[in-house]
Amino acid sequence: MAKKLVIIMANTDPRNGEELGAPIFQASVAAAMDYEVEVICTATAGRLMKKGVAETLVVKPGSPKSVYDFIKDAHEAGVKFFCCSPNLDLFDMKQEDLIPECS
């Protein structure tokens, strides 16, 4: 039986970068442990999947890595990222506005 982890980021506000590290890090660790991992960004967290947003955020002030760097690392480890489809309408986004790591 395959091991699967689904992380739903719903109450994680992209304006608070320090809230973003733990779920993305946990997703990366689980993927490294051969879990099938999906991160679903919904509500305010859906903005993270928009190009240009995660690139401007850091988990800790002064960190050389952006939140987008952590997303890319997780994706390379096998994590799949999704944006809740109603978020596209909510934030006036189209599919082409999403980062390439978002399915």
CSV table of C-alpha atoms in Angstrom, one decimal:
chain,number,residue,atom,x,y,z
A,1,MET,CA,0.0,0.0,0.0
A,2,ALA,CA,1.4,3.4,-1.0
A,3,LYS,CA,2.0,5.9,1.7
A,4,LYS,CA,0.4,9.3,0.9
A,5,LEU,CA,0.4,12.6,2.6
A,6,VAL,CA,-1.9,15.5,1.7
A,7,ILE,CA,-1.2,18.9,3.2
A,8,ILE,CA,-3.9,21.5,2.8
A,9,MET,CA,-2.6,25.0,3.3
A,10,ALA,CA,-5.8,27.0,3.9
A,11,ASN,CA,-5.1,29.3,6.9
A,12,THR,CA,-1.6,30.2,5.9
A,13,ASP,CA,-1.3,33.8,4.9
A,14,PRO,CA,1.4,34.5,2.3
A,15,ARG,CA,2.1,37.8,4.0
A,16,ASN,CA,3.5,35.9,6.9
A,17,GLY,CA,6.5,34.1,5.5
A,18,GLU,CA,7.4,32.4,8.8
A,19,GLU,CA,4.2,30.4,8.6
A,20,LEU,CA,5.1,28.9,5.2
A,21,GLY,CA,8.3,27.0,6.1
A,22,ALA,CA,6.9,24.1,8.2
A,23,PRO,CA,4.3,22.7,5.7
A,24,ILE,CA,6.7,22.9,2.8
A,25,PHE,CA,9.5,21.4,4.8
A,26,GLN,CA,7.3,18.6,6.0
A,27,ALA,CA,6.2,17.9,2.5
A,28,SER,CA,9.9,17.6,1.4
A,29,VAL,CA,10.8,15.3,4.2
A,30,ALA,CA,7.8,13.0,3.5
A,31,ALA,CA,8.7,12.9,-0.2
A,32,ALA,CA,12.3,11.9,0.8
A,33,MET,CA,10.8,9.1,2.8
A,34,ASP,CA,9.0,7.8,-0.3
A,35,TYR,CA,5.6,9.2,0.5
A,36,GLU,CA,3.4,10.4,-2.3
A,37,VAL,CA,2.9,14.1,-1.3
A,38,GLU,CA,0.4,16.6,-2.4
A,39,VAL,CA,0.2,20.2,-1.2
A,40,ILE,CA,-3.1,21.9,-1.9
A,41,CYS,CA,-3.2,25.7,-1.5
A,42,THR,CA,-6.6,27.1,-1.0
A,43,ALA,CA,-8.1,30.3,0.4
A,44,THR,CA,-5.4,33.0,1.0
A,45,ALA,CA,-2.6,30.4,0.6
A,46,GLY,CA,-3.7,30.0,-3.0
A,47,ARG,CA,-1.8,33.3,-3.8
A,48,LEU,CA,1.5,31.3,-3.2
A,49,MET,CA,1.0,29.6,-6.5
A,50,LYS,CA,0.9,32.8,-8.4
A,51,LYS,CA,4.1,33.7,-10.3
A,52,GLY,CA,6.0,36.4,-8.4
A,53,VAL,CA,4.5,35.9,-5.0
A,54,ALA,CA,6.6,33.2,-3.3
A,55,GLU,CA,9.7,34.7,-4.9
A,56,THR,CA,9.3,37.8,-2.7
A,57,LEU,CA,8.8,35.9,0.6
A,58,VAL,CA,11.3,34.5,3.1
A,59,VAL,CA,10.6,32.2,6.0
A,60,LYS,CA,13.1,34.1,8.1
A,61,PRO,CA,14.3,37.6,7.6
A,62,GLY,CA,17.8,37.6,6.2
A,63,SER,CA,17.5,34.1,4.7
A,64,PRO,CA,19.1,33.7,1.3
A,65,LYS,CA,16.4,31.3,0.2
A,66,SER,CA,12.9,32.5,-0.8
A,67,VAL,CA,9.7,30.5,-0.2
A,68,TYR,CA,9.8,29.8,-3.9
A,69,ASP,CA,13.2,28.2,-3.5
A,70,PHE,CA,11.7,25.9,-0.9
A,71,ILE,CA,8.7,25.1,-3.2
A,72,LYS,CA,11.2,24.3,-6.0
A,73,ASP,CA,13.2,22.0,-3.7
A,74,ALA,CA,10.0,20.2,-2.6
A,75,HIS,CA,8.9,19.8,-6.1
A,76,GLU,CA,12.2,18.3,-7.1
A,77,ALA,CA,11.8,15.9,-4.3
A,78,GLY,CA,8.5,14.8,-5.8
A,79,VAL,CA,6.0,16.9,-4.0
A,80,LYS,CA,3.0,17.9,-6.2
A,81,PHE,CA,1.5,21.4,-5.7
A,82,PHE,CA,-2.1,22.3,-6.5
A,83,CYS,CA,-4.1,25.5,-6.4
A,84,CYS,CA,-7.8,25.2,-5.5
A,85,SER,CA,-9.6,26.1,-8.7
A,86,PRO,CA,-12.0,28.7,-7.1
A,87,ASN,CA,-8.8,30.6,-6.1
A,88,LEU,CA,-8.2,31.3,-9.8
A,89,ASP,CA,-11.4,33.3,-9.9
A,90,LEU,CA,-11.0,34.8,-6.4
A,91,PHE,CA,-7.6,36.3,-7.2
A,92,ASP,CA,-8.2,37.0,-10.9
A,93,MET,CA,-5.7,34.4,-12.0
A,94,LYS,CA,-5.5,32.2,-15.0
A,95,GLN,CA,-3.6,28.9,-15.4
A,96,GLU,CA,-0.7,30.7,-17.1
A,97,ASP,CA,-0.4,32.9,-14.0
A,98,LEU,CA,0.6,29.9,-11.9
A,99,ILE,CA,4.2,28.8,-11.1
A,100,PRO,CA,5.4,25.9,-13.1
A,101,GLU,CA,5.5,23.7,-10.0
A,102,CYS,CA,1.7,24.0,-9.6
A,103,SER,CA,-0.3,21.3,-11.4
